[in-house]
CSV table of C-alpha atoms in Angstrom, one decimal:
chain,number,residue,atom,x,y,z
A,1,MET,CA,23.5,18.9,-1.8
A,2,PRO,CA,20.6,20.8,-3.6
A,3,LEU,CA,19.9,24.0,-1.7
A,4,LEU,CA,19.2,26.1,-4.8
A,5,GLU,CA,17.9,29.2,-3.2
A,6,GLU,CA,20.1,32.3,-3.0
A,7,ASN,CA,21.5,32.8,0.5
A,8,PRO,CA,19.2,30.4,2.4
A,9,THR,CA,19.2,31.1,6.1
A,10,PHE,CA,19.1,28.1,8.3
A,11,THR,CA,19.0,30.1,11.5
A,12,GLY,CA,15.7,29.3,13.0
A,13,ARG,CA,15.6,29.2,16.8
A,14,PRO,CA,15.5,25.7,18.4
A,15,GLU,CA,12.0,24.4,18.9
A,16,THR,CA,11.0,21.4,20.9
A,17,HIS,CA,7.8,19.5,20.0
A,18,LYS,CA,6.2,16.4,21.4
A,19,PHE,CA,5.0,13.5,19.2
A,20,ALA,CA,3.6,10.1,19.7
A,21,GLY,CA,5.8,8.6,17.0
A,22,ILE,CA,8.1,9.3,14.1
A,23,LEU,CA,7.9,8.1,10.5
A,24,PHE,CA,11.0,8.4,8.2
A,25,ASP,CA,11.3,8.2,4.5
A,26,MET,CA,14.4,6.2,3.4
A,27,ASP,CA,16.3,7.4,0.4
A,28,GLY,CA,17.4,11.0,0.7
A,29,THR,CA,16.3,11.0,4.3
A,30,ILE,CA,18.3,8.3,6.0
A,31,VAL,CA,20.6,7.1,3.2
A,32,ASP,CA,21.7,9.2,0.2
A,33,SER,CA,21.9,6.6,-2.5
A,34,THR,CA,21.6,9.0,-5.4
A,35,ASP,CA,24.7,7.9,-7.2
A,36,ALA,CA,23.7,4.2,-6.7
A,37,ILE,CA,20.2,4.8,-8.0
A,38,VAL,CA,21.6,6.8,-11.0
A,39,LYS,CA,23.8,3.8,-11.9
A,40,HIS,CA,20.9,1.4,-11.4
A,41,TRP,CA,18.5,3.3,-13.7
A,42,HIS,CA,21.3,3.7,-16.3
A,43,LYS,CA,21.6,-0.1,-16.3
A,44,ILE,CA,17.9,-0.6,-16.5
A,45,GLY,CA,17.5,2.1,-19.2
A,46,LYS,CA,20.0,0.3,-21.4
A,47,GLU,CA,18.2,-3.0,-20.9
A,48,LEU,CA,14.9,-1.3,-21.8
A,49,GLY,CA,16.2,0.8,-24.7
A,50,VAL,CA,15.0,3.9,-22.9
A,51,ASP,CA,17.1,7.1,-22.2
A,52,PRO,CA,18.1,6.8,-18.5
A,53,ALA,CA,17.9,10.6,-18.2
A,54,MET,CA,14.2,10.4,-19.0
A,55,ILE,CA,13.6,7.8,-16.3
A,56,LEU,CA,15.6,9.7,-13.7
A,57,GLN,CA,13.5,12.9,-14.3
A,58,SER,CA,10.5,11.2,-12.7
A,59,SER,CA,11.7,8.3,-10.7
A,60,HIS,CA,12.8,9.9,-7.4
A,61,GLY,CA,10.2,9.3,-4.6
A,62,ARG,CA,8.2,7.1,-6.9
A,63,ARG,CA,7.8,3.4,-6.7
A,64,SER,CA,9.8,1.4,-9.2
A,65,ILE,CA,6.7,-0.6,-10.1
A,66,ASP,CA,5.0,2.6,-11.3
A,67,THR,CA,8.1,3.6,-13.2
A,68,PHE,CA,8.3,0.3,-15.0
A,69,GLN,CA,4.6,0.6,-15.8
A,70,LEU,CA,5.5,3.7,-17.9
A,71,TYR,CA,8.3,2.1,-19.8
A,72,ASP,CA,7.8,-1.7,-19.8
A,73,PRO,CA,4.6,-2.9,-18.2
A,74,SER,CA,5.8,-6.5,-18.5
A,75,LYS,CA,8.3,-5.8,-15.8
A,76,ALA,CA,5.8,-4.0,-13.5
A,77,ASN,CA,5.3,-6.9,-11.1
A,78,TRP,CA,6.5,-7.3,-7.5
A,79,GLU,CA,8.7,-10.4,-8.2
A,80,TYR,CA,10.8,-8.6,-10.8
A,81,VAL,CA,10.9,-5.2,-9.0
A,82,SER,CA,11.9,-6.8,-5.6
A,83,HIS,CA,14.6,-8.8,-7.4
A,84,VAL,CA,16.2,-5.8,-9.2
A,85,GLU,CA,15.9,-3.5,-6.2
A,86,GLY,CA,17.4,-6.1,-3.9
A,87,LEU,CA,20.5,-6.1,-6.1
A,88,ILE,CA,21.2,-2.3,-5.7
A,89,PRO,CA,22.8,-2.3,-2.3
A,90,ARG,CA,25.0,-5.3,-3.3
A,91,GLN,CA,26.1,-3.9,-6.6
A,92,PHE,CA,26.3,-0.2,-5.8
A,93,GLY,CA,26.8,-0.2,-2.0
A,94,LEU,CA,29.9,1.9,-2.1
A,95,ASP,CA,28.1,4.6,-3.9
A,96,ALA,CA,25.8,5.4,-1.0
A,97,VAL,CA,26.4,7.5,2.2
A,98,GLU,CA,24.3,8.0,5.3
A,99,VAL,CA,22.5,11.4,5.5
A,100,PRO,CA,24.4,13.4,8.2
A,101,GLY,CA,22.9,12.9,11.6
A,102,ALA,CA,20.9,9.7,10.6
A,103,ARG,CA,23.0,7.2,12.5
A,104,ASN,CA,22.9,9.0,15.8
A,105,LEU,CA,19.3,9.9,15.6
A,106,LEU,CA,18.1,6.4,14.8
A,107,ALA,CA,20.3,4.9,17.4
A,108,SER,CA,19.0,7.3,20.1
A,109,LEU,CA,15.4,6.5,19.1
A,110,GLU,CA,16.0,2.8,19.2
A,111,ALA,CA,17.8,3.0,22.6
A,112,ALA,CA,14.8,4.9,24.1
A,113,LYS,CA,12.3,2.5,22.5
A,114,VAL,CA,10.6,5.3,20.7
A,115,PRO,CA,7.8,4.2,18.2
A,116,TRP,CA,9.4,4.8,14.8
A,117,ALA,CA,9.1,3.3,11.4
A,118,ILE,CA,10.4,3.7,7.8
A,119,VAL,CA,7.8,4.5,5.2
A,120,THR,CA,9.3,4.3,1.7
A,121,SER,CA,8.6,3.9,-2.0
A,122,GLY,CA,11.3,1.2,-2.1
A,123,THR,CA,10.7,-2.5,-1.7
A,124,ARG,CA,11.6,-4.5,1.4
A,125,PRO,CA,14.7,-6.0,-0.1
A,126,LEU,CA,16.0,-2.6,-1.0
A,127,VAL,CA,15.3,-1.0,2.4
A,128,THR,CA,16.7,-3.9,4.4
A,129,GLY,CA,19.7,-4.2,2.0
A,130,TRP,CA,20.7,-0.6,2.6
A,131,LEU,CA,20.2,-0.8,6.4
A,132,ASP,CA,22.4,-3.9,6.5
A,133,VAL,CA,25.1,-2.5,4.2
A,134,MET,CA,25.2,0.8,6.1
A,135,LYS,CA,24.9,-0.9,9.5
A,136,LEU,CA,22.1,1.3,10.6
A,137,ALA,CA,19.4,0.6,13.1
A,138,HIS,CA,16.5,-1.5,11.8
A,139,PRO,CA,13.0,-0.3,12.8
A,140,ARG,CA,10.5,-2.8,14.2
A,141,ASN,CA,8.0,-1.6,11.6
A,142,LEU,CA,8.3,-0.9,7.8
A,143,VAL,CA,5.9,0.3,5.2
A,144,VAL,CA,7.3,-0.5,1.8
A,145,ALA,CA,6.2,-0.1,-1.8
A,146,GLU,CA,4.4,-3.5,-2.0
A,147,ASP,CA,2.3,-2.7,1.1
A,148,VAL,CA,0.2,0.0,-0.6
A,149,LYS,CA,-2.0,0.4,-3.7
A,150,GLU,CA,-0.9,3.9,-4.4
A,151,GLY,CA,2.5,5.4,-3.9
A,152,LYS,CA,3.4,8.9,-2.6
A,153,PRO,CA,2.0,11.6,-2.8
A,154,ASP,CA,-1.0,9.4,-1.8
A,155,PRO,CA,-1.2,9.5,2.0
A,156,GLU,CA,-2.0,5.8,2.3
A,157,CYS,CA,1.6,4.9,3.2
A,158,TYR,CA,1.8,7.3,6.1
A,159,ARG,CA,-1.6,6.4,7.4
A,160,LEU,CA,-0.5,2.7,7.4
A,161,GLY,CA,2.8,3.7,9.2
A,162,ARG,CA,0.8,5.4,11.9
A,163,GLU,CA,-1.4,2.2,12.3
A,164,LYS,CA,1.7,0.0,12.4
A,165,LEU,CA,2.9,2.0,15.4
A,166,GLY,CA,-0.4,1.5,17.1
A,167,LEU,CA,-1.3,5.2,17.0
A,168,SER,CA,-4.7,6.6,16.5
A,169,ALA,CA,-5.5,9.2,13.8
A,170,ASP,CA,-5.7,12.0,16.3
A,171,THR,CA,-2.2,11.5,17.7
A,172,ARG,CA,0.6,13.9,16.7
A,173,VAL,CA,3.1,12.2,14.4
A,174,LEU,CA,6.2,13.6,12.8
A,175,VAL,CA,7.1,12.7,9.2
A,176,VAL,CA,10.7,13.2,8.0
A,177,GLU,CA,10.9,13.5,4.2
A,178,ASP,CA,13.2,14.8,1.4
A,179,SER,CA,10.9,14.7,-1.6
A,180,PRO,CA,7.9,16.9,-2.6
A,181,ALA,CA,5.7,13.9,-3.1
A,182,GLY,CA,6.6,12.5,0.3
A,183,ILE,CA,6.0,15.9,2.0
A,184,ARG,CA,2.5,16.0,0.3
A,185,ALA,CA,1.8,12.5,1.5
A,186,GLY,CA,2.8,13.3,5.1
A,187,LYS,CA,0.7,16.5,5.2
A,188,ALA,CA,-2.3,14.7,3.6
A,189,ALA,CA,-2.0,12.1,6.4
A,190,SER,CA,-2.4,14.9,8.9
A,191,CYS,CA,1.2,14.7,10.2
A,192,ASN,CA,3.7,17.4,10.9
A,193,VAL,CA,6.5,17.2,8.4
A,194,VAL,CA,10.2,18.1,8.4
A,195,GLY,CA,11.5,18.6,4.9
A,196,LEU,CA,15.2,17.8,4.4
A,197,ALA,CA,17.1,19.9,1.8
A,198,THR,CA,19.2,16.9,0.7
A,199,THR,CA,17.8,16.0,-2.8
A,200,HIS,CA,15.5,18.8,-3.9
A,201,ASP,CA,16.0,22.6,-4.0
A,202,ILE,CA,14.3,24.7,-1.3
A,203,ALA,CA,11.7,26.2,-3.6
A,204,GLN,CA,10.4,22.7,-4.4
A,205,LEU,CA,10.2,21.9,-0.7
A,206,ARG,CA,8.6,25.2,0.2
A,207,GLU,CA,5.7,24.9,-2.3
A,208,ASN,CA,4.7,21.5,-0.8
A,209,GLY,CA,4.1,23.0,2.7
A,210,PRO,CA,6.4,21.2,5.2
A,211,ASP,CA,6.2,22.6,8.8
A,212,TRP,CA,10.0,23.0,8.9
A,213,ILE,CA,12.9,22.8,6.4
A,214,VAL,CA,16.3,21.8,7.6
A,215,LYS,CA,19.6,20.8,5.9
A,216,ASP,CA,19.8,17.3,7.2
A,217,LEU,CA,19.2,15.1,10.2
A,218,GLN,CA,21.8,16.9,12.3
A,219,SER,CA,19.0,19.4,12.8
A,220,VAL,CA,16.5,16.9,14.2
A,221,ARG,CA,17.5,15.8,17.7
A,222,PHE,CA,15.9,13.3,20.2
A,223,VAL,CA,15.5,14.9,23.6
A,224,ASN,CA,13.6,12.4,25.7
A,225,ARG,CA,10.6,10.1,26.0
A,226,ASN,CA,8.1,10.6,28.8
A,227,ALA,CA,7.9,7.2,30.6
A,228,ASP,CA,4.3,7.9,31.7
A,229,THR,CA,2.7,9.3,28.6
A,230,GLY,CA,5.1,7.9,25.9
A,231,GLU,CA,5.4,11.3,24.3
A,232,VAL,CA,8.6,11.9,22.4
A,233,ALA,CA,10.3,15.3,22.6
A,234,ILE,CA,12.1,16.2,19.4
A,235,GLU,CA,14.2,19.4,19.1
A,236,ILE,CA,14.4,21.0,15.6
A,237,LEU,CA,17.4,23.2,15.2
A,238,HIS,CA,18.6,25.6,12.5
A,239,SER,CA,15.4,25.5,10.4
A,240,LEU,CA,15.0,27.6,7.3
A,241,GLU,CA,13.8,31.1,8.2
């Protein structure tokens, strides 16, 4: 797990905050499919005649359609991208693991009927494929790559996520992200952001301004939902000092 800062101290005192809803990124936040994605892009790189290492340098947190636009614009269409992404969980499902704490957190939110959604740079077949393979809770709302004109760090995706939850722009919404581009998108959408140190080093997370940095979802805990106001209490533990 990338924590590349000397002696990081995840000793922040527990804080409880109230939100109207929660928006999660997918890869690196709920599921760590790094090994699967590496194998996927190695396969694609060979097909395109492009060094996979070059593709991998810029592909994380970026929509595949934007990556294909760089290397083979003829494949930068939703039919092709949805097809190849839908194959990833089936071909490389054994190479993915859930981010620690993800299963329990999503299950507790779903049980309490908390407004939550996944907002991802992946396509719908990729997201639903991973949730099925990993047997994780499915949200009632998804914002996927094909739903927006611009990918992260553009804030359009998180604004759309808020709208899909039926929340107004002045409500307090929590975004949970692992990538610098996603953190920037969440902040630009006027959300509070928890940055997970699961795929990027701490320095990269810090410079993009999340409100908290934690190791993984074991440090994000559902407390309760107010039956009258609908507000969701979330406890953030062991944040980076």
